[in-house]
Amino acid sequence: MAHNLFRAKQQSSSSRDKSLFAAAIVAVLLVCAIWSFTDPLPSLSGLLYSQDITSPEYCPPGREAVDRGSDPPEKTFYDDPQLSYTINKPIKNWDEKRIQWLKLHPSFAAGRANRVLLLTGSQPTPCKNPRGDHLLLRFFKNKVDYCRIHGYDIFYGNNFFHPKMRSYWAKIPLVRAAMLAHPESEWILWVDSDAIFTDMDFKIPLHKYNDYNFIVHGWPDMIFKKKSWVAINAGIFLIRNCQWSMDFLDVWANMGPKSPEYKQWGKILRTTFKDKPFPESDDQSALSYILLKGEEKWRSKIHAITDYSLHGYWLGIVNRFEKITENYTKIDREVPRLRRRHAEAVSETYAAAREPLVAEGGDWKGGWRRPFITHFTGCQPCSGDHAPEYVGDSCWVGMERALNFADNQVLRNFGFMHDDIKSNSPVSPVNFDFPAEEVEEFV
């Protein structure tokens, strides 16, 4: 009897549950019907096709990372036998060709406005200076560290892509080839082998350069008033991956050794820039000449900046590292969040939190903010030579300090730091909650 009563209750409960479920379904459908008249939901196809796939902000639905495992069979510019990677043959309609490739590879279109490929390199032969190859390795490690932290790709060139375009001219054929090899990258960042990232937090404000295609460190007064060949520094620059840049690189390269007018350009540049000390045409003077006397279509898209050290002159920087470190340490002591241990992969989060606290520090002579890039112009780590005005081993001491200063910013996320930036000293473990004066509970 009790068994039958239990079954009866069970059946009654089951029937009631089914009725409640059916009522809930009806209610949901009713709400959706009313909502469709007042604020209709977009269809899935509308979501997919309302986005412009060619837009830098395009984000393919359902994709969290680029798809490196497939390449559609449809033909692209890569299938054109007439297309050449060399600097000798101009490329036309590059913007259209690049957009076509991105349409066939939509995962690479996502976020392309901020995608940067860093290029650097050195000569294909061993260094004459016994320490040269080791120094170049450490300079390259520094660039790899920076790219890993910020999600940039990197390529190291140690070949000449044109037999006549060597030394400082070698970068132009490499930059052009890289644009073809990496249509997914919106920007190419060239950094000389003797330049060091000394602020691992800082990220180039690409959003400021929507109207420009070429960014370089320079002083307009020195270009247009003083007409100095050192008004800009061509050892570090940012160039957009577009047709304008393809054409610009051709113009720039035609002032170099591959041009039959190379010697004539040397005379023109030395006449234009009275402080130029040597007769040959060089990349930096050529770039300054384009800014000074080039066509408007080139000058209007080149932006010379001084608001941060895209090129920081090493001699005015290397003796400030201790003072800079003191100021950053003081900030970290006052802000517990900045001392929190974290994965290197999320370093940009902490850099963003620190930015308002260091923004007024000044990335210039006398300032206490970390210089973005410290460039050892006049020092030649591979050959061992240096400009005559640099006394003794000042170049090599300065390089060691800058490399260790930058390395400490990286090693801290691995739990270690150099004891002393003056030499390639051993590393020691970093205490929990460093650099707090006393261990305190994290807030």
Coordinates of C-alpha atoms in Angstrom, one line a residue:
M1 CA 0.0 0.0 0.0
A2 CA 2.8 2.4 0.9
H3 CA 4.5 1.4 -2.3
N4 CA 1.5 2.2 -4.4
L5 CA 1.1 5.6 -2.6
F6 CA 4.7 6.4 -3.4
R7 CA 4.2 5.6 -7.0
A8 CA 1.0 7.8 -7.1
K9 CA 2.9 10.7 -5.6
Q10 CA 5.8 10.2 -8.1
Q11 CA 3.4 10.2 -11.1
S12 CA 1.6 13.3 -9.8
S13 CA 4.9 15.1 -9.3
S14 CA 6.1 14.1 -12.7
S15 CA 2.9 15.4 -14.4
R16 CA 3.2 18.7 -12.5
D17 CA 6.9 19.1 -13.5
K18 CA 6.0 18.6 -17.2
S19 CA 3.2 21.2 -17.0
L20 CA 5.6 23.7 -15.4
F21 CA 8.2 23.1 -18.0
A22 CA 5.7 23.5 -20.9
A23 CA 4.5 26.8 -19.3
A24 CA 8.1 28.0 -19.0
I25 CA 8.7 27.3 -22.7
V26 CA 5.5 29.2 -23.7
A27 CA 6.6 32.2 -21.5
V28 CA 10.0 32.3 -23.1
L29 CA 8.6 32.2 -26.6
L30 CA 6.2 34.9 -25.7
V31 CA 9.0 37.2 -24.4
C32 CA 11.0 36.5 -27.6
A33 CA 8.1 37.3 -29.8
I34 CA 7.5 40.7 -28.0
W35 CA 11.2 41.5 -28.1
S36 CA 11.4 40.8 -31.8
F37 CA 9.0 43.7 -32.4
T38 CA 10.7 46.2 -30.0
D39 CA 14.4 45.4 -30.3
P40 CA 14.9 42.6 -32.8
L41 CA 18.0 40.5 -32.5
P42 CA 20.3 40.5 -35.5
S43 CA 20.5 37.3 -37.4
L44 CA 23.7 35.3 -37.4
S45 CA 24.2 35.9 -41.1
G46 CA 23.8 39.6 -40.4
L47 CA 26.5 39.4 -37.7
L48 CA 28.8 37.7 -40.1
Y49 CA 28.4 40.0 -43.1
S50 CA 27.9 43.3 -41.3
Q51 CA 31.6 43.5 -40.6
D52 CA 34.0 44.8 -43.2
I53 CA 36.6 42.0 -43.6
T54 CA 39.1 44.5 -45.0
S55 CA 38.8 46.7 -41.9
P56 CA 41.8 46.5 -39.5
E57 CA 39.3 46.1 -36.6
Y58 CA 37.6 43.0 -38.3
C59 CA 37.4 40.1 -35.9
P60 CA 36.2 36.8 -37.3
P61 CA 33.5 35.3 -35.2
G62 CA 34.6 32.3 -33.1
R63 CA 38.3 32.8 -33.8
E64 CA 40.6 33.4 -30.9
A65 CA 43.9 33.0 -32.8
V66 CA 45.3 33.2 -36.3
D67 CA 45.0 30.0 -38.4
R68 CA 48.5 29.0 -39.4
G69 CA 47.4 25.6 -40.5
S70 CA 45.7 26.3 -43.8
D71 CA 46.2 28.2 -47.0
P72 CA 43.2 28.2 -49.4
P73 CA 43.8 27.0 -53.0
E74 CA 42.5 30.3 -54.5
K75 CA 45.3 32.1 -56.3
T76 CA 46.9 35.2 -54.8
F77 CA 49.8 37.5 -55.7
Y78 CA 52.1 34.7 -54.6
D79 CA 51.1 32.7 -57.7
D80 CA 52.1 35.5 -60.1
P81 CA 55.5 34.5 -61.7
Q82 CA 56.1 38.1 -62.6
L83 CA 56.1 39.3 -59.0
S84 CA 59.6 39.8 -57.6
Y85 CA 60.8 40.2 -54.1
T86 CA 63.8 42.2 -55.3
I87 CA 64.1 45.9 -55.1
N88 CA 64.7 46.2 -58.9
K89 CA 61.2 45.5 -60.0
P90 CA 58.3 47.8 -58.9
I91 CA 55.1 46.4 -57.4
K92 CA 51.8 47.8 -58.4
N93 CA 48.3 47.5 -56.8
W94 CA 49.9 46.2 -53.6
D95 CA 47.0 47.4 -51.4
E96 CA 44.5 45.4 -53.5
K97 CA 46.7 42.3 -53.6
R98 CA 47.2 42.5 -49.8
I99 CA 43.4 42.9 -49.1
Q100 CA 42.7 39.9 -51.4
W101 CA 45.1 37.8 -49.4
L102 CA 43.5 38.9 -46.1
K103 CA 40.1 38.0 -47.4
L104 CA 41.3 34.5 -48.0
H105 CA 42.9 34.4 -44.6
P106 CA 40.4 36.1 -42.4
S107 CA 41.9 35.1 -39.1
F108 CA 45.0 37.2 -40.0
A109 CA 42.7 40.2 -40.7
A110 CA 41.7 40.4 -37.0
G111 CA 43.6 43.2 -35.3
R112 CA 46.0 43.8 -38.2
A113 CA 46.0 47.5 -37.4
N114 CA 48.3 46.8 -34.5
R115 CA 50.3 43.9 -36.0
V116 CA 54.0 44.8 -36.1
L117 CA 57.0 42.9 -37.7
L118 CA 60.3 43.9 -36.3
L119 CA 63.3 43.7 -38.6
T120 CA 67.0 43.9 -37.6
G121 CA 70.2 42.3 -38.9
S122 CA 73.9 42.4 -39.4
Q123 CA 76.5 41.4 -41.9
P124 CA 76.8 37.8 -43.1
T125 CA 80.4 37.3 -41.9
P126 CA 81.8 36.9 -38.4
C127 CA 82.7 40.1 -36.5
K128 CA 86.3 41.4 -36.4
N129 CA 85.9 42.4 -32.8
P130 CA 86.4 39.3 -30.6
R131 CA 83.5 40.4 -28.5
G132 CA 81.4 41.5 -31.4
D133 CA 79.3 38.4 -32.1
H134 CA 78.6 38.0 -28.4
L135 CA 77.4 41.6 -28.2
L136 CA 75.3 41.2 -31.3
L137 CA 73.7 38.1 -29.8
R138 CA 72.8 40.1 -26.6
F139 CA 71.5 43.0 -28.7
F140 CA 69.3 40.5 -30.6
K141 CA 68.1 38.8 -27.4
N142 CA 67.0 42.2 -26.2
K143 CA 64.8 42.7 -29.3
V144 CA 63.4 39.1 -29.0
D145 CA 62.5 39.8 -25.4
Y146 CA 60.6 43.0 -26.4
C147 CA 58.8 41.3 -29.2
R148 CA 57.8 38.3 -27.0
I149 CA 56.3 40.7 -24.3
H150 CA 54.3 42.7 -26.9
G151 CA 53.3 39.9 -29.3
Y152 CA 55.4 41.2 -32.3
D153 CA 57.0 39.0 -34.9
I154 CA 60.7 39.4 -35.5
F155 CA 63.1 38.6 -38.4
Y156 CA 66.9 38.8 -38.3
G157 CA 68.6 39.4 -41.6
N158 CA 72.2 38.4 -42.1
N159 CA 72.2 38.4 -46.0
F160 CA 72.4 41.1 -48.6
F161 CA 69.2 41.1 -50.7
H162 CA 70.9 43.2 -53.3
P163 CA 74.6 42.8 -54.2
K164 CA 75.2 46.6 -54.3
M165 CA 73.0 47.6 -51.3
R166 CA 75.2 46.9 -48.4
S167 CA 76.0 48.5 -45.0
Y168 CA 73.3 51.0 -44.1
W169 CA 71.6 50.6 -47.5
A170 CA 71.0 46.9 -46.9
K171 CA 67.8 47.4 -44.8
I172 CA 65.8 48.8 -47.7
P173 CA 65.7 45.6 -49.9
L174 CA 65.0 43.7 -46.7
V175 CA 62.1 45.9 -45.6
R176 CA 60.5 45.6 -49.1
A177 CA 60.9 41.8 -49.2
A178 CA 59.4 41.6 -45.6
M179 CA 56.3 43.4 -46.8
L180 CA 55.6 40.7 -49.4
A181 CA 56.5 37.9 -47.0
H182 CA 54.2 39.3 -44.3
P183 CA 51.0 40.8 -45.8
E184 CA 49.3 40.2 -42.4
S185 CA 51.6 42.9 -40.8
E186 CA 50.4 46.4 -40.9
W187 CA 53.7 47.9 -39.8
I188 CA 57.4 47.1 -40.3
L189 CA 59.6 48.3 -37.5
W190 CA 63.3 48.5 -38.5
V191 CA 65.7 48.7 -35.6
D192 CA 69.5 48.8 -36.1
S193 CA 71.5 46.0 -34.6
D194 CA 73.3 48.5 -32.2
A195 CA 70.0 49.7 -30.7
I196 CA 68.6 48.5 -27.4
F197 CA 65.0 48.6 -26.1
T198 CA 65.5 50.1 -22.6
D199 CA 61.8 50.5 -21.7
M200 CA 60.2 47.0 -22.0
D201 CA 56.8 48.5 -20.9
F202 CA 56.5 51.1 -23.6
K203 CA 54.5 50.4 -26.7
I204 CA 54.5 52.6 -29.8
P205 CA 51.2 54.5 -30.0
L206 CA 50.2 53.3 -33.4
H207 CA 46.8 54.9 -33.1
K208 CA 48.4 58.3 -33.4
Y209 CA 49.7 57.6 -36.9
N210 CA 46.6 56.9 -38.9
D211 CA 47.5 59.7 -41.3
Y212 CA 51.1 58.7 -41.8
N213 CA 53.0 55.9 -43.4
F214 CA 56.6 56.5 -42.2
I215 CA 57.6 57.4 -38.6
V216 CA 61.1 58.4 -37.7
H217 CA 62.8 60.3 -34.9
G218 CA 63.8 63.8 -36.0
W219 CA 63.8 67.5 -35.3
P220 CA 62.0 69.6 -37.9
D221 CA 64.0 72.8 -37.1
M222 CA 67.2 70.9 -37.9
I223 CA 65.8 69.6 -41.1
F224 CA 64.2 72.8 -42.6
K225 CA 66.2 75.6 -40.9
K226 CA 69.7 74.2 -40.2
K227 CA 69.6 71.6 -43.0
S228 CA 71.6 69.1 -41.0
W229 CA 72.2 65.6 -42.1
V230 CA 71.7 64.4 -38.5
A231 CA 68.3 66.1 -38.2
I232 CA 66.8 62.6 -38.3
N233 CA 68.1 59.1 -37.6
A234 CA 67.4 56.5 -40.2
G235 CA 68.6 53.6 -38.0
I236 CA 65.1 53.1 -36.5
F237 CA 61.9 53.7 -38.3
L238 CA 58.3 52.5 -38.6
I239 CA 56.8 52.0 -42.1
R240 CA 53.3 51.0 -43.1
N241 CA 52.8 48.0 -45.3
C242 CA 51.1 49.6 -48.2
Q243 CA 51.5 50.7 -51.9
W244 CA 52.8 54.2 -50.8
S245 CA 55.6 52.5 -48.9
M246 CA 56.5 50.2 -51.8
D247 CA 56.8 53.3 -54.1
F248 CA 58.7 55.3 -51.4
L249 CA 61.2 52.5 -50.9
D250 CA 61.9 52.6 -54.7
V251 CA 62.5 56.3 -54.5
W252 CA 64.8 56.0 -51.5
A253 CA 66.7 53.1 -52.9
N254 CA 67.3 54.9 -56.2
M255 CA 69.5 57.4 -54.3
G256 CA 71.8 54.5 -53.2
P257 CA 74.5 52.3 -54.7
K258 CA 72.2 50.4 -57.1
S259 CA 71.4 53.6 -58.9
P260 CA 73.6 54.8 -61.9
E261 CA 73.2 58.3 -60.3
Y262 CA 74.7 57.2 -57.0
K263 CA 77.8 59.4 -57.3
Q264 CA 75.8 62.3 -58.4
W265 CA 73.5 61.9 -55.4
G266 CA 76.5 62.0 -53.1
K267 CA 77.4 65.4 -54.5
I268 CA 73.9 66.7 -54.2
L269 CA 73.5 65.5 -50.6
R270 CA 76.9 67.0 -49.6
T271 CA 76.0 70.3 -51.2
T272 CA 72.6 70.3 -49.5
F273 CA 73.8 69.3 -46.0
K274 CA 76.9 71.3 -45.2
D275 CA 77.7 69.3 -42.1
K276 CA 77.7 66.0 -43.9
P277 CA 81.3 64.7 -43.4
F278 CA 81.7 62.2 -46.2
P279 CA 81.0 62.3 -50.0
E280 CA 79.0 59.1 -50.5
S281 CA 75.3 59.1 -50.6
D282 CA 73.9 57.5 -47.5
D283 CA 70.5 56.4 -46.4
Q284 CA 70.1 59.1 -43.7
S285 CA 71.0 62.0 -45.8
A286 CA 68.8 60.7 -48.6
L287 CA 65.9 60.4 -46.3
S288 CA 66.5 64.0 -45.0
Y289 CA 66.7 65.2 -48.6
I290 CA 63.3 63.6 -49.4
L291 CA 61.8 65.4 -46.3
L292 CA 63.4 68.7 -47.3
K293 CA 62.9 68.7 -51.1
G294 CA 61.0 65.6 -52.1
E295 CA 57.5 65.6 -53.6
E296 CA 54.6 66.5 -51.4
K297 CA 53.2 63.0 -51.7
W298 CA 56.2 61.7 -49.8
R299 CA 56.7 64.5 -47.3
S300 CA 53.0 64.6 -46.3
K301 CA 53.1 61.0 -45.1
I302 CA 56.4 61.1 -43.2
H303 CA 56.2 62.1 -39.5
A304 CA 59.3 63.1 -37.5
I305 CA 58.7 62.6 -33.8
T306 CA 60.5 63.7 -30.6
D307 CA 57.8 63.0 -27.9
Y308 CA 59.6 59.7 -27.0
S309 CA 62.9 58.2 -27.7
L310 CA 62.4 56.2 -30.9
H311 CA 66.1 57.0 -31.2
G312 CA 67.7 57.8 -27.8
Y313 CA 71.3 59.0 -28.1
W314 CA 73.2 56.6 -25.8
L315 CA 75.8 59.2 -24.5
G316 CA 73.1 61.2 -22.8
I317 CA 71.3 58.1 -21.3
V318 CA 73.6 55.5 -19.9
N319 CA 74.7 57.4 -16.8
R320 CA 71.1 58.1 -15.9
F321 CA 70.0 54.4 -15.3
E322 CA 70.5 54.4 -11.6
K323 CA 68.4 57.6 -11.1
I324 CA 65.7 56.2 -13.3
T325 CA 65.7 52.9 -11.4
E326 CA 65.3 54.8 -8.1
N327 CA 62.2 56.6 -9.3
Y328 CA 60.6 53.4 -10.7
T329 CA 61.4 51.6 -7.4
K330 CA 59.8 54.4 -5.4
I331 CA 56.6 54.1 -7.5
D332 CA 56.5 50.3 -7.1
R333 CA 56.9 50.7 -3.3
E334 CA 53.9 53.0 -3.2
V335 CA 51.6 51.0 -5.4
P336 CA 51.3 47.3 -4.3
R337 CA 49.5 46.3 -7.5
L338 CA 52.7 47.0 -9.5
R339 CA 54.7 44.6 -7.3
R340 CA 52.4 41.7 -7.8
R341 CA 54.0 38.7 -9.4
H342 CA 52.4 37.9 -12.7
A343 CA 52.9 35.9 -15.9
E344 CA 55.1 37.6 -18.5
A345 CA 52.2 37.1 -21.0
V346 CA 50.1 39.7 -19.2
S347 CA 52.9 42.3 -18.7
E348 CA 51.1 44.9 -20.8
T349 CA 48.4 45.0 -18.1
Y350 CA 50.9 46.2 -15.5
A351 CA 52.6 48.5 -18.0
A352 CA 49.2 50.2 -18.6
A353 CA 48.8 50.6 -14.8
R354 CA 52.3 52.1 -14.4
E355 CA 51.9 54.4 -17.4
P356 CA 50.1 57.3 -15.7
L357 CA 52.6 57.3 -12.9
V358 CA 55.6 57.6 -15.2
A359 CA 54.2 59.7 -18.1
E360 CA 55.4 63.0 -16.7
G361 CA 58.9 61.6 -16.0
G362 CA 60.2 62.8 -19.3
D363 CA 61.8 60.6 -21.9
W364 CA 64.6 63.1 -22.6
K365 CA 67.8 64.5 -21.2
G366 CA 67.2 65.3 -17.5
G367 CA 64.1 63.2 -17.4
W368 CA 63.6 60.1 -15.2
R369 CA 61.4 58.0 -17.4
R370 CA 63.0 55.0 -19.1
P371 CA 64.1 55.8 -22.6
F372 CA 62.2 53.7 -25.1
I373 CA 65.3 52.9 -27.3
T374 CA 68.9 53.6 -26.6
H375 CA 70.9 53.8 -29.8
F376 CA 74.7 53.4 -29.8
T377 CA 75.3 55.5 -32.8
G378 CA 79.0 56.0 -33.5
C379 CA 79.8 52.7 -31.7
Q380 CA 80.4 49.6 -33.9
P381 CA 80.2 46.5 -31.7
C382 CA 81.0 44.2 -34.6
S383 CA 84.2 45.9 -35.9
G384 CA 85.2 47.3 -32.5
D385 CA 85.7 50.7 -33.9
H386 CA 84.0 53.9 -32.7
A387 CA 83.8 57.6 -33.4
P388 CA 87.0 59.4 -32.3
E389 CA 85.0 61.6 -29.8
Y390 CA 84.2 58.6 -27.7
V391 CA 87.0 58.1 -25.2
G392 CA 88.4 54.7 -24.3
D393 CA 86.0 51.9 -23.7
S394 CA 83.0 54.2 -23.1
C395 CA 81.0 52.5 -25.9
W396 CA 81.4 49.0 -24.4
V397 CA 80.8 50.1 -20.9
G398 CA 77.6 51.9 -22.0
M399 CA 76.4 48.9 -23.9
E400 CA 76.9 46.6 -20.9
R401 CA 74.9 49.0 -18.7
A402 CA 72.1 49.4 -21.2
L403 CA 71.8 45.7 -21.8
N404 CA 71.7 44.8 -18.1
F405 CA 69.3 47.7 -17.4
A406 CA 66.9 46.3 -20.0
D407 CA 67.5 42.7 -19.0
N408 CA 66.5 43.3 -15.4
Q409 CA 63.1 44.4 -16.5
V410 CA 62.7 41.0 -18.3
L411 CA 64.3 38.8 -15.6
R412 CA 62.1 40.2 -12.9
N413 CA 59.2 38.2 -14.3
F414 CA 61.4 35.1 -14.1
G415 CA 62.2 35.8 -10.4
F416 CA 65.7 37.0 -10.9
M417 CA 67.7 40.2 -11.5
H418 CA 71.3 41.3 -12.1
D419 CA 73.0 42.4 -8.9
D420 CA 74.8 45.2 -10.8
I421 CA 74.1 46.7 -14.2
K422 CA 77.8 47.8 -14.5
S423 CA 78.9 44.4 -15.6
N424 CA 77.3 41.1 -16.8
S425 CA 77.0 40.1 -13.2
P426 CA 75.4 37.0 -11.8
V427 CA 71.7 37.1 -11.1
S428 CA 70.0 36.7 -7.7
P429 CA 66.5 35.7 -6.8
V430 CA 64.0 38.5 -6.3
N431 CA 62.2 38.6 -2.9
F432 CA 58.5 38.2 -2.8
D433 CA 56.7 41.6 -3.0
F434 CA 59.9 43.2 -4.4
P435 CA 60.7 46.1 -4.0
A436 CA 58.6 46.7 -0.9
E437 CA 60.8 47.6 2.1
E438 CA 58.9 45.1 4.2
V439 CA 57.0 42.0 3.1
E440 CA 53.3 42.9 3.4
E441 CA 50.1 41.3 2.4
F442 CA 49.1 41.9 -1.2
V443 CA 46.0 44.1 -1.5

